[in-house]
Short mmCIF file of C-alpha atoms in Angstrom, two decimals:
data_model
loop_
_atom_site.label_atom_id
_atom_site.label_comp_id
_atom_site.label_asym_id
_atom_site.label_seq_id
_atom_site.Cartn_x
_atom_site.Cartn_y
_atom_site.Cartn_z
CA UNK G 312 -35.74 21.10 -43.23
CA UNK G 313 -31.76 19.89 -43.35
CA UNK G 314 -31.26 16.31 -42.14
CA UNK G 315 -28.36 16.26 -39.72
CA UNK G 316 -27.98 12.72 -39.31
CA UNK G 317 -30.29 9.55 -40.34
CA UNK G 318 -29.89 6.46 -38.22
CA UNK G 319 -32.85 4.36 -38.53
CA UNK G 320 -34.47 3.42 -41.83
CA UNK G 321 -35.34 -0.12 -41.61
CA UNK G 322 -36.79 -0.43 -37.62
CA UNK G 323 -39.23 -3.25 -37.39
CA UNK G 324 -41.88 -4.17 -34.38
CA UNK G 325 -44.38 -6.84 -34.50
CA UNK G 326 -47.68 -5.74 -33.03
CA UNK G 327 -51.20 -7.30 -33.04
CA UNK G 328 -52.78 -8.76 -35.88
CA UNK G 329 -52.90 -5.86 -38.76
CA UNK G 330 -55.89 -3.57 -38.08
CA UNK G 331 -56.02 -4.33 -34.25
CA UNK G 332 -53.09 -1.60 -33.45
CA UNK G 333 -54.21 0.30 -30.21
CA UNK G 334 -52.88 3.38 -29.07
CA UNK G 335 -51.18 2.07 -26.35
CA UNK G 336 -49.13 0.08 -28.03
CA UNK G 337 -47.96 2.28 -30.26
CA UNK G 338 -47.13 4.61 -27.11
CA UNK G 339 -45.16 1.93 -26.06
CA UNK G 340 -43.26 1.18 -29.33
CA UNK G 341 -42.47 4.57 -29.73
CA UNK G 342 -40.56 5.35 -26.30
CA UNK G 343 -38.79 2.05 -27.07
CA UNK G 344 -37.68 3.61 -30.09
CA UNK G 345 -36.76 6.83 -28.40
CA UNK G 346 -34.42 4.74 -25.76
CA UNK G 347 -32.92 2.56 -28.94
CA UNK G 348 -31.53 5.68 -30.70
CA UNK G 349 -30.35 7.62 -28.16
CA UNK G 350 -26.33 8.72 -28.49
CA UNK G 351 -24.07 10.01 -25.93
CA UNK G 352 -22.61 13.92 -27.27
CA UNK G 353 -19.97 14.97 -24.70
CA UNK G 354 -21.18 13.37 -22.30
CA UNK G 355 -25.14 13.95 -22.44
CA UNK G 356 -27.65 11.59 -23.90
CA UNK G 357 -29.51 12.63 -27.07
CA UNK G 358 -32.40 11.27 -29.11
CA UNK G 359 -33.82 11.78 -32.44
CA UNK G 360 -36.36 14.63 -32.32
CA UNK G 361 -37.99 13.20 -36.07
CA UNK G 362 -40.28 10.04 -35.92
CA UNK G 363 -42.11 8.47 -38.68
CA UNK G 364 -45.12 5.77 -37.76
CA UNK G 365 -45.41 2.98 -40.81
CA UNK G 366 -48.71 1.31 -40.42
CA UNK G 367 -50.88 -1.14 -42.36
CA UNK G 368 -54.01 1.10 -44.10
CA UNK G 369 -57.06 -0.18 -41.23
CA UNK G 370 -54.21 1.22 -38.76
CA UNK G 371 -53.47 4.00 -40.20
CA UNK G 372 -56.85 5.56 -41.13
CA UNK G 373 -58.27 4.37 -37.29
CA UNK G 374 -55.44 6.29 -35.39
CA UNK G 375 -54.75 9.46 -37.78
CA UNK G 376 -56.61 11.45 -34.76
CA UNK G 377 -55.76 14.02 -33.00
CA UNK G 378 -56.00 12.55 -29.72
CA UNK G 379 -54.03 9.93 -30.66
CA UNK G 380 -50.98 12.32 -32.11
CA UNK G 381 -51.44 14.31 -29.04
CA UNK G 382 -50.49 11.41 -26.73
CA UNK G 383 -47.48 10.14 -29.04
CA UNK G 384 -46.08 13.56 -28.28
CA UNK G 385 -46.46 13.71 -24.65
CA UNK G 386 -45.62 10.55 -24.31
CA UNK G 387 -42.00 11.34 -26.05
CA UNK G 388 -41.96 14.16 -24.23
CA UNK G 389 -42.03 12.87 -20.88
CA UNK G 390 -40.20 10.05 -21.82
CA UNK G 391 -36.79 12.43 -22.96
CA UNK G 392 -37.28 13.94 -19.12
CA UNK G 393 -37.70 10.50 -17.53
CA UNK G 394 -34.57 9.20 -18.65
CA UNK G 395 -32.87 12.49 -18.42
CA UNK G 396 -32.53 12.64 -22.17
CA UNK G 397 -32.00 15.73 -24.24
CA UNK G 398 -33.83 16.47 -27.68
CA UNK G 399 -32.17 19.53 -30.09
CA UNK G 400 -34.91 20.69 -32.69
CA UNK G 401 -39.00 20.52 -32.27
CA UNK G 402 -40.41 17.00 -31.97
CA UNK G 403 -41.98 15.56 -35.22
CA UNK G 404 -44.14 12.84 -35.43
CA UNK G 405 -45.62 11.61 -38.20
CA UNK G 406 -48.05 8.29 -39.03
CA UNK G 407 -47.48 6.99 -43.01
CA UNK G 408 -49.68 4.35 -44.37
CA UNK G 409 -46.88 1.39 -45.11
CA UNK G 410 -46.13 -0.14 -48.19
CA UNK G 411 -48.18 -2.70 -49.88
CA UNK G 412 -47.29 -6.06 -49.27
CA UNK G 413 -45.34 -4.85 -46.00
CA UNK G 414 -46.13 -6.93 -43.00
CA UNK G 415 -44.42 -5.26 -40.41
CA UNK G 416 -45.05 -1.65 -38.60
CA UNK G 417 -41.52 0.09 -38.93
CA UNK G 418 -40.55 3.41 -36.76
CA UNK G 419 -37.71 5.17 -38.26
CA UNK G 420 -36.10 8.18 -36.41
CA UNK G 421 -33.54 10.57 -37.48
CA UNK G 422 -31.95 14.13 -35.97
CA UNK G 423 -33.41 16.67 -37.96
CA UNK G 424 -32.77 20.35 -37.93
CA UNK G 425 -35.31 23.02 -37.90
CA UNK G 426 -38.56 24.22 -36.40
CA UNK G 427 -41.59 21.78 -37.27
CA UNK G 428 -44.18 24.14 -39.10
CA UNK G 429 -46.66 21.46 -39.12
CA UNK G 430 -47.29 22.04 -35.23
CA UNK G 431 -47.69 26.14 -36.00
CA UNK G 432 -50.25 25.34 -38.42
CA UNK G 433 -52.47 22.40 -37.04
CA UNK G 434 -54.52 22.61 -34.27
CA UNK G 435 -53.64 19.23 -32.60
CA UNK G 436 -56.56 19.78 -29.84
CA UNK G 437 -58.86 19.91 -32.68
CA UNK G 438 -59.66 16.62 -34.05
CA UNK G 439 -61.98 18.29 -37.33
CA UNK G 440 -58.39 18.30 -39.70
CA UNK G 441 -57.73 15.05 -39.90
CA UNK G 442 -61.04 13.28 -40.00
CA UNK G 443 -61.09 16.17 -42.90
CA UNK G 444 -58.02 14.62 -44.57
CA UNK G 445 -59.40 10.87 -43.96
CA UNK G 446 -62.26 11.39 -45.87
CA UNK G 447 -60.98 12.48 -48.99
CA UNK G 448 -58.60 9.40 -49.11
CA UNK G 449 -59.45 6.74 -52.14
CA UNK G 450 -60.24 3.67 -51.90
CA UNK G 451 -57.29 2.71 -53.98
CA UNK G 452 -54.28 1.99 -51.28
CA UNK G 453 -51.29 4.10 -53.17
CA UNK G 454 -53.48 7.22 -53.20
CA UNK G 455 -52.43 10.17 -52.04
CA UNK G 456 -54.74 11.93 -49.25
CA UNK G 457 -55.74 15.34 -50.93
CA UNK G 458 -57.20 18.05 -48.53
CA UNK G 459 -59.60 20.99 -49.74
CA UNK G 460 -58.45 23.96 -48.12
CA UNK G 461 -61.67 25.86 -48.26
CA UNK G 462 -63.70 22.69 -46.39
CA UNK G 463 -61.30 22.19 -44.02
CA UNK G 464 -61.47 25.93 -43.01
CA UNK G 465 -64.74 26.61 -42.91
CA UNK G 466 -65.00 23.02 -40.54
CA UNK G 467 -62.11 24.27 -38.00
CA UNK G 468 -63.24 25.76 -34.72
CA UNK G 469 -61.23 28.59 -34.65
CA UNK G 470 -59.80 30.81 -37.23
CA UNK G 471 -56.19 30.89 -36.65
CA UNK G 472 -54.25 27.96 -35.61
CA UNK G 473 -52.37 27.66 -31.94
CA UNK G 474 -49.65 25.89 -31.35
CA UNK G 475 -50.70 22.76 -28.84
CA UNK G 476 -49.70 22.61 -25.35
CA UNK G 477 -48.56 19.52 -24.07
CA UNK G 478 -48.73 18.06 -20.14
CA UNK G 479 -45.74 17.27 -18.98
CA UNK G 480 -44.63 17.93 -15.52
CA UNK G 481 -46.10 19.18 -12.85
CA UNK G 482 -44.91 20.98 -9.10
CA UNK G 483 -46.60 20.57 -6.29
CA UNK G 484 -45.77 22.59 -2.21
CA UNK G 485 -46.81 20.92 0.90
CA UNK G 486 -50.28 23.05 0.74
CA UNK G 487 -51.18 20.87 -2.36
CA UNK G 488 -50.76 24.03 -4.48
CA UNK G 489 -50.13 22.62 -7.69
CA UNK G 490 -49.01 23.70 -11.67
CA UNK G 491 -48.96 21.74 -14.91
CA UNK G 492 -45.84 22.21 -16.95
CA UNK G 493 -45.85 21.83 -20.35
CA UNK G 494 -43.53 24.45 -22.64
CA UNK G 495 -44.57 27.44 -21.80
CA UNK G 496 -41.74 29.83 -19.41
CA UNK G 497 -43.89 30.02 -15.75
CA UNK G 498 -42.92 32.10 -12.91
CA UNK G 499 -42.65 31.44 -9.20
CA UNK G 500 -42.65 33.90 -6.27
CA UNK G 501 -44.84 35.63 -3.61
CA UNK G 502 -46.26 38.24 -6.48
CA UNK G 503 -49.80 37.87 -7.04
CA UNK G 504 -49.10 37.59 -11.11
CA UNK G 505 -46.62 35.19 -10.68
CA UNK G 506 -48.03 31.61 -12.29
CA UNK G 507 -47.19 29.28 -9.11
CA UNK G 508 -47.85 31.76 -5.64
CA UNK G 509 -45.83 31.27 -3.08
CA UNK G 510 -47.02 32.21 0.62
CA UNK G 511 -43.79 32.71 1.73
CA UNK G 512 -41.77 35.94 3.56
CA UNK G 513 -38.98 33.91 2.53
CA UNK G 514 -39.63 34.06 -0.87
CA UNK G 515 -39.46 37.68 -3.35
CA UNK G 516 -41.66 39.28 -5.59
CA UNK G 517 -40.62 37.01 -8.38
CA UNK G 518 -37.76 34.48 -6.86
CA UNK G 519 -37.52 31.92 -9.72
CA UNK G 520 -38.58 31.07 -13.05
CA UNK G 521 -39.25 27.32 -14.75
CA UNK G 522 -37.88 27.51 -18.55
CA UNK G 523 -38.15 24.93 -21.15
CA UNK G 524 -34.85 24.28 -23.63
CA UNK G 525 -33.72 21.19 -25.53
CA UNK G 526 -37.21 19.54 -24.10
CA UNK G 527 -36.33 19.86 -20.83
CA UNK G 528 -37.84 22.21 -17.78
CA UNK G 529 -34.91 24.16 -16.15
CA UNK G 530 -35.23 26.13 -13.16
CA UNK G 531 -33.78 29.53 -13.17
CA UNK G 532 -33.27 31.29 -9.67
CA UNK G 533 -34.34 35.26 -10.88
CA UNK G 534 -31.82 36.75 -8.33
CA UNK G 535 -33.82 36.46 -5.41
CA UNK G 536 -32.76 37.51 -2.20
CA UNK G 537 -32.42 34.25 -0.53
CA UNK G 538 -31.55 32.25 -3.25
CA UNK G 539 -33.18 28.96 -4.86
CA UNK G 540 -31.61 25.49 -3.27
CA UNK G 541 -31.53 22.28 -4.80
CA UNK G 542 -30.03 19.69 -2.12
CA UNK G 543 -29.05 22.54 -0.19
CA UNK G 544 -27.19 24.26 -2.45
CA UNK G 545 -27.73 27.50 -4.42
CA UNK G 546 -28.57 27.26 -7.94
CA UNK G 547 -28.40 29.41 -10.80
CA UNK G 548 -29.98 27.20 -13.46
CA UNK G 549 -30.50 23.70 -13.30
CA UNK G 550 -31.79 21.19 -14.84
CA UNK G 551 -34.97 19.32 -13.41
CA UNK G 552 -34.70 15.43 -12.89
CA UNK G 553 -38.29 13.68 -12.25
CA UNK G 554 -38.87 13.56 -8.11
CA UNK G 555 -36.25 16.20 -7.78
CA UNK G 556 -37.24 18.92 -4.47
CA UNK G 557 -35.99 22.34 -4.57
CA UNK G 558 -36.65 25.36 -1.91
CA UNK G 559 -37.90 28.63 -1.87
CA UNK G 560 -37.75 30.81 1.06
CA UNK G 561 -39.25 27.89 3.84
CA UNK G 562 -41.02 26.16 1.28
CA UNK G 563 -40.15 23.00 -0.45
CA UNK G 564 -41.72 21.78 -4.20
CA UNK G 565 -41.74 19.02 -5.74
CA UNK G 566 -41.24 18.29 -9.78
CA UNK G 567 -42.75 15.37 -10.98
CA UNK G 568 -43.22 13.74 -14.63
CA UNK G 569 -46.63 13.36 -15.61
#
């Protein structure tokens, strides 16, 4: 992986007593970090898409969980759309036991370049890895966590790895008909295939499609007859904001963050 630019290395947060870290918390750390570092590149906001979690050993071994990375993620996530942010790269996040003899729980973030092959190869929705990993660590505080491949692969629940999906948006019509959005591309339209139906004569086959670049969703009108309006105007792509409304045909949906 080629490091494009570092700017954080010494970032420093005082949380609860050491060993009494919850996850919300660190949620809460994290998107402050995330606002800190953003920097303005011709005239859009970016932030660092590489974040690495310093915490004391009780910390560190008590919220190396899935669950727990899972939520740091969506919780970036949604916090880049929020605050219309853009993020270039996949999203790393990683929790490192800190030094001995540090007191303080330091976040560093950097812009790194790359695809993240940790995500392609761990299973974030199954929690068996790391409780894997934890129990080979020492008792000795500079060791190194060593991880038997052939235990943790005969203890994972399915043979080969997915990538996770993450909850991040979701749009909702006036019927209540709702979708999740995480990164997967989804379709929209009247088509019985399509992933969000639309019961609309207004509305074709397939009339629009929600895509997901630089960690953001961005609605695509698929040349559809009648065209897809945001604020009354025809769009070819554009970028979804949290609360934004956009039409289809006679029907109206709404995007909202998670």
């Amino acid at each position: 992986m080629k490091i494009a630019d570092v700017i954080s290395s010494q970032i420093a947060t005082m949380f609860q007593k050491r060993g009494e870290l919850e996850p919300p918390a660190l949620v809460k750390a994290l998107e402050r970090e995330v606002t800190r570092r953003e920097k303005n590149l011709d005239g859009v906001k970016v932030v660092p898409n590489d974040y690495t979690i310093y915490l004391c050993e009780e910390d560190y071994r008590r919220l190396s969980a899935a669950r727990v990375l899972r939520e740091l993620h969506e919780a970036v996530e949604r916090k880049v759309i929020r605050e219309n942010y853009f993020m270039d790269g996949a999203l790393n996040i990683k929790l490192e036991k800190m030094l001995r003899g540090d007191e303080l729980i330091r976040i560093t973030a950097k812009y790194s370049e790359g695809d993240d092959a940790e995500e392609k190869t761990i299973d974030l929705e199954n929690d068996v890895l790391s409780q894997t990993l934890l129990e080979n660590l020492e008792e000795d505080s500079s060791a190194t966590i060593i991880a038997d491949k052939k235990s943790i692969l005969a203890s994972m629940k399915t043979v080969s790895p997915k990538i996770s999906s993450y909850d991040l948006a979701v749009i909702t019509d006036a019927k209540n008909v709702e979708l999740v959005l995480g990164e997967r591309q989804v379709y929209l339209g009247r088509k019985e295939t399509n992933d969000f139906i639309i019961d609309d004569d207004g509305a074709s086959r397939v009339h629009a499609f929600i895509s997901y670049e630089r960690h953001r969703h961005v609605l695509n009108d698929a040349e559809s007859l009648n065209g897809t309006l945001v604020n009354k105007k025809k769009i070819g792509r554009y970028v979804l904001k949290d609360g934004d409304k956009f039409l289809i045909g006679n029907t109206t949906i709404v995007y909202k963050v998670l």
